[in-house]
Short mmCIF file of C-alpha atoms in Angstrom, two decimals:
data_model
loop_
_atom_site.label_atom_id
_atom_site.label_comp_id
_atom_site.label_asym_id
_atom_site.label_seq_id
_atom_site.Cartn_x
_atom_site.Cartn_y
_atom_site.Cartn_z
CA MET X 179 93.68 108.62 102.48
CA LEU X 180 92.15 106.14 105.06
CA LYS X 181 94.52 103.08 105.86
CA PRO X 182 93.76 99.89 103.44
CA LEU X 183 93.05 97.48 106.18
CA PHE X 184 90.03 99.65 107.60
CA LEU X 185 88.58 99.99 104.50
CA SER X 186 88.24 96.44 104.05
CA VAL X 187 87.33 95.94 107.30
CA LEU X 188 84.51 98.49 107.88
CA GLY X 189 83.44 99.51 104.42
CA ALA X 190 81.78 102.74 104.88
CA ALA X 191 81.33 103.03 108.31
CA LEU X 192 82.94 106.07 109.16
CA PRO X 193 83.71 109.10 106.27
CA LEU X 194 86.50 109.41 104.69
CA VAL X 195 88.32 112.51 106.02
CA ALA X 196 91.36 115.36 105.43
CA LEU X 197 94.05 114.36 107.32
CA ALA X 198 94.99 117.62 109.50
CA ASP X 199 91.65 116.70 111.19
CA PRO X 200 91.77 114.09 114.57
CA MET X 201 89.43 111.20 114.55
CA VAL X 202 87.20 110.91 116.98
CA LEU X 203 85.27 107.77 118.13
CA GLY X 204 82.48 107.93 120.81
CA ALA X 205 80.00 106.43 122.77
CA ALA X 206 76.55 106.07 121.74
CA SER X 207 75.47 108.40 124.19
CA THR X 208 77.84 110.82 124.18
CA ARG X 209 76.96 112.41 120.59
CA ALA X 210 74.89 115.23 121.76
CA ALA X 211 77.55 116.07 124.27
CA LEU X 212 80.61 115.20 122.14
CA ASP X 213 79.20 117.06 119.31
CA ASP X 214 77.77 120.49 121.72
CA SER X 215 82.03 120.24 122.97
CA ILE X 216 83.83 120.63 119.37
CA ALA X 217 81.44 122.92 118.57
CA GLN X 218 82.15 124.88 121.47
CA SER X 219 85.88 124.17 121.93
CA GLY X 220 86.32 125.92 118.67
CA ILE X 221 88.70 122.09 117.28
CA ALA X 222 87.56 120.81 113.79
CA ALA X 223 87.36 117.21 114.11
CA VAL X 224 85.64 114.42 112.72
CA THR X 225 83.49 111.86 114.88
CA SER X 226 81.67 108.51 114.74
CA TYR X 227 79.35 106.85 117.28
CA GLY X 228 78.35 103.77 117.80
CA ALA X 229 78.05 100.94 120.80
CA SER X 230 81.86 100.65 122.57
CA GLY X 231 82.70 97.12 121.79
CA VAL X 232 81.56 97.86 117.86
CA LEU X 233 84.53 100.96 118.27
CA ALA X 234 86.88 99.25 119.93
CA ARG X 235 87.12 96.59 117.42
CA GLN X 236 87.65 99.05 114.78
CA ILE X 237 90.46 100.37 117.04
CA GLU X 238 91.66 96.52 116.74
CA GLN X 239 91.49 96.72 113.35
CA GLY X 240 93.23 99.80 112.43
CA ALA X 241 90.38 102.33 112.57
CA PRO X 242 92.58 105.88 112.34
CA ALA X 243 91.75 107.17 115.71
CA ASP X 244 92.98 110.17 118.08
CA LEU X 245 90.73 109.64 121.15
CA PHE X 246 88.05 107.12 122.04
CA ILE X 247 85.59 107.18 125.01
CA SER X 248 83.88 103.99 126.21
CA ALA X 249 80.78 103.45 128.03
CA ASN X 250 82.09 100.57 129.14
CA PRO X 251 85.30 100.06 130.85
CA LYS X 252 85.99 96.42 129.34
CA TRP X 253 86.83 98.14 126.13
CA MET X 254 89.29 100.33 126.98
CA THR X 255 90.70 97.23 128.71
CA HIS X 256 90.62 95.44 126.50
CA LEU X 257 92.80 98.02 124.60
CA VAL X 258 94.68 98.46 127.07
CA GLU X 259 95.52 94.97 126.95
CA ALA X 260 96.20 94.96 122.84
CA GLY X 261 99.09 96.77 123.49
CA ILE X 262 96.57 99.46 121.75
CA VAL X 263 96.20 102.87 124.33
CA ARG X 264 98.81 103.45 127.04
CA PRO X 265 97.28 102.33 130.68
CA GLU X 266 98.61 105.67 131.48
CA ASP X 267 96.66 107.98 129.11
CA VAL X 268 92.84 105.78 130.16
CA ALA X 269 91.69 108.44 132.29
CA VAL X 270 87.31 108.82 133.63
CA LEU X 271 86.34 112.10 131.77
CA MET X 272 82.81 111.65 133.16
CA SER X 273 80.25 109.16 135.29
CA ASN X 274 76.27 109.12 134.41
CA THR X 275 72.80 108.14 136.00
CA LEU X 276 70.04 105.62 135.33
CA VAL X 277 66.30 106.23 134.95
CA LEU X 278 63.23 105.54 134.31
CA ILE X 279 61.04 107.00 131.52
CA ALA X 280 57.23 106.45 130.13
CA PRO X 281 55.08 108.85 127.70
CA GLU X 282 55.36 113.37 128.23
CA GLY X 283 53.10 113.95 131.15
CA ALA X 284 53.00 109.92 132.57
CA THR X 285 52.85 110.56 136.84
CA PRO X 286 56.76 110.38 138.98
CA LEU X 287 56.71 105.89 140.00
CA GLU X 288 57.02 104.54 143.45
CA PRO X 289 59.28 101.00 142.24
CA SER X 290 56.05 98.96 144.35
CA GLY X 291 53.86 100.51 141.26
CA ILE X 292 56.36 99.20 138.37
CA ALA X 293 54.50 95.95 138.02
CA ALA X 294 51.76 97.32 137.24
CA ARG X 295 53.03 100.49 135.22
CA VAL X 296 54.11 97.82 132.88
CA ALA X 297 51.51 95.75 132.25
CA GLY X 298 49.95 94.21 129.54
CA ASP X 299 52.31 96.70 127.94
CA ASN X 300 56.67 96.51 127.71
CA PHE X 301 59.06 97.16 128.91
CA VAL X 302 62.40 98.55 127.08
CA MET X 303 66.16 98.83 127.16
CA ALA X 304 68.64 98.54 125.82
CA ASP X 305 70.64 94.36 125.02
CA PRO X 306 72.31 93.99 128.38
CA GLU X 307 74.18 91.34 126.16
CA VAL X 308 76.18 94.28 123.65
CA ALA X 309 75.00 98.18 125.57
CA PRO X 310 76.32 99.06 129.23
CA VAL X 311 73.25 100.40 129.57
CA GLY X 312 71.93 97.27 129.14
CA VAL X 313 74.13 95.64 131.87
CA TYR X 314 73.67 98.62 134.46
CA GLY X 315 70.23 98.72 134.59
CA ARG X 316 69.69 94.97 135.02
CA GLU X 317 71.87 94.76 137.59
CA ALA X 318 70.19 97.56 139.15
CA MET X 319 67.02 96.25 138.92
CA GLU X 320 67.84 93.17 139.86
CA ALA X 321 69.61 94.28 143.22
CA LEU X 322 66.84 96.36 143.35
CA GLY X 323 64.24 93.27 143.80
CA LEU X 324 62.76 94.45 140.50
CA TRP X 325 63.79 92.63 137.54
CA GLY X 326 61.05 90.30 138.35
CA ASP X 327 58.25 93.11 137.85
CA VAL X 328 59.56 93.65 134.10
CA GLU X 329 61.35 90.82 133.07
CA SER X 330 58.36 89.09 131.27
CA HIS X 331 58.02 92.35 129.54
CA PHE X 332 61.02 93.44 128.51
CA VAL X 333 61.86 94.33 124.89
CA PRO X 334 65.91 94.98 124.17
CA THR X 335 66.60 97.85 122.16
CA ARG X 336 69.38 98.42 120.25
CA ASN X 337 70.56 101.60 121.93
CA THR X 338 69.38 104.20 124.15
CA THR X 339 68.39 106.27 121.15
CA ALA X 340 65.73 103.39 120.48
CA THR X 341 64.36 103.20 124.02
CA VAL X 342 63.34 106.70 124.12
CA ALA X 343 61.99 106.37 120.49
CA ALA X 344 59.48 103.51 121.38
CA VAL X 345 58.77 105.15 124.67
CA ALA X 346 57.67 108.32 123.33
CA GLN X 347 56.06 106.73 120.60
CA GLY X 348 53.41 104.74 122.77
CA GLU X 349 55.43 101.23 122.37
CA ALA X 350 56.61 101.00 126.03
CA ALA X 351 54.84 102.02 129.20
CA LEU X 352 58.36 102.23 130.84
CA GLY X 353 62.52 102.19 129.46
CA LEU X 354 65.86 102.51 131.43
CA VAL X 355 68.29 104.57 129.85
CA TYR X 356 71.21 106.73 131.28
CA GLY X 357 70.51 110.23 132.40
CA SER X 358 72.12 111.98 129.65
CA ASP X 359 69.39 110.65 126.95
CA ALA X 360 67.07 111.88 128.66
CA ALA X 361 67.83 115.21 129.33
CA GLY X 362 65.89 117.58 126.94
CA GLN X 363 64.15 114.70 125.37
CA SER X 364 60.79 115.88 124.37
CA GLY X 365 58.06 112.20 124.02
CA VAL X 366 59.61 111.19 127.19
CA THR X 367 59.45 112.18 130.82
CA VAL X 368 61.61 110.58 134.14
CA VAL X 369 59.15 109.02 136.76
CA TRP X 370 62.21 107.75 138.78
CA GLU X 371 66.43 108.26 139.37
CA ILE X 372 67.08 104.49 140.14
CA PRO X 373 69.45 104.82 143.18
CA ALA X 374 73.56 104.82 142.45
CA ASP X 375 74.21 102.18 145.39
CA SER X 376 72.17 100.18 143.13
CA HIS X 377 74.90 99.61 140.07
CA ARG X 378 78.59 99.78 140.28
CA PRO X 379 79.75 103.41 139.28
CA ILE X 380 78.66 104.14 135.91
CA GLN X 381 82.62 105.29 134.02
CA TYR X 382 83.31 106.65 130.76
CA LEU X 383 86.72 106.69 130.05
CA VAL X 384 88.87 108.47 127.35
CA ALA X 385 92.56 107.78 125.72
CA PRO X 386 94.11 108.81 123.28
CA VAL X 387 94.60 106.54 120.76
CA GLY X 388 97.77 107.31 118.63
CA GLN X 389 95.86 105.44 115.53
CA GLY X 390 95.04 108.81 113.48
CA ASP X 391 96.35 111.69 111.86
CA ASP X 392 95.92 114.65 114.51
CA ALA X 393 97.54 113.01 117.53
CA GLY X 394 97.77 117.13 118.98
CA GLY X 395 94.17 118.40 118.10
CA ALA X 396 92.86 115.20 119.72
CA GLN X 397 94.79 116.23 122.97
CA ALA X 398 93.97 120.26 122.52
CA LEU X 399 90.37 118.54 122.67
CA LEU X 400 90.34 116.42 125.23
CA GLY X 401 92.26 119.18 127.27
CA PHE X 402 88.70 121.40 126.40
CA LEU X 403 86.77 118.29 127.49
CA GLN X 404 87.88 118.11 131.10
CA GLY X 405 88.51 121.82 132.08
CA PRO X 406 85.34 124.06 133.31
CA GLU X 407 83.67 124.97 130.46
CA GLY X 408 83.86 121.17 128.55
CA ALA X 409 82.16 120.12 132.51
CA ARG X 410 79.86 122.53 131.97
CA ILE X 411 78.86 121.51 128.49
CA LEU X 412 78.96 117.77 130.12
CA THR X 413 76.29 119.10 133.13
CA ARG X 414 74.25 120.42 130.59
CA HIS X 415 73.91 117.29 128.80
CA GLY X 416 72.74 115.45 132.13
CA PHE X 417 76.19 113.93 132.78
CA VAL X 418 78.48 113.81 136.28
CA PRO X 419 82.02 115.61 134.93
CA VAL X 420 84.62 114.21 136.93
CA ALA X 421 87.47 116.79 137.71
CA GLY X 422 90.32 116.81 135.73
CA GLY X 423 89.29 113.99 134.25
CA SER X 424 91.08 111.77 137.09
#
């Protein structure tokens, strides 16, 4: 059974699982790539996805996690400082890019045309107060002098999945997401790739946690993710793998 403390805090947030399967907690933006990787690895695992901060808090409260993948380095640092994750175990698994998306079929966009594109419409992005992509996105738009063009049209979303859905359904003229979120998505078109030097490097950190019941299975999965086949899968889903997770 799951630990009583965990159940009392989280209720039904995570499924009841067999003790033999490693529990992997991953940032929401890793869902498609991680699910694909697990399927291809042949390693049985149970996953739970959400905002990195929420997952870190769950781990801090006793969630039976074997592996944590965070889209925001500060939450991995938080667990290190809490003594839950060993600093020497933390590795950079992959990076990402930022893009602007528009409804499918939209024409490419130059930065000078952003204000006109959102005039009388919405600009959507995950809330910078809670989501790493929103933090990176606002930082980039401010550095490029473009935040003023979209600020009055900005409607925060819960996460990048909601951002993609809003644009695909015509509820927003533009949305800012990770490149991986737009990869292979129907209903949206990437209209501009945001320069990488306009924001801090995007780093997905990974580390074993040691609160679950299958540390060996988690290590095997991590080895697969950091290996050549894992890198190919991550690339296919729009991520930028870091060789060896270093």
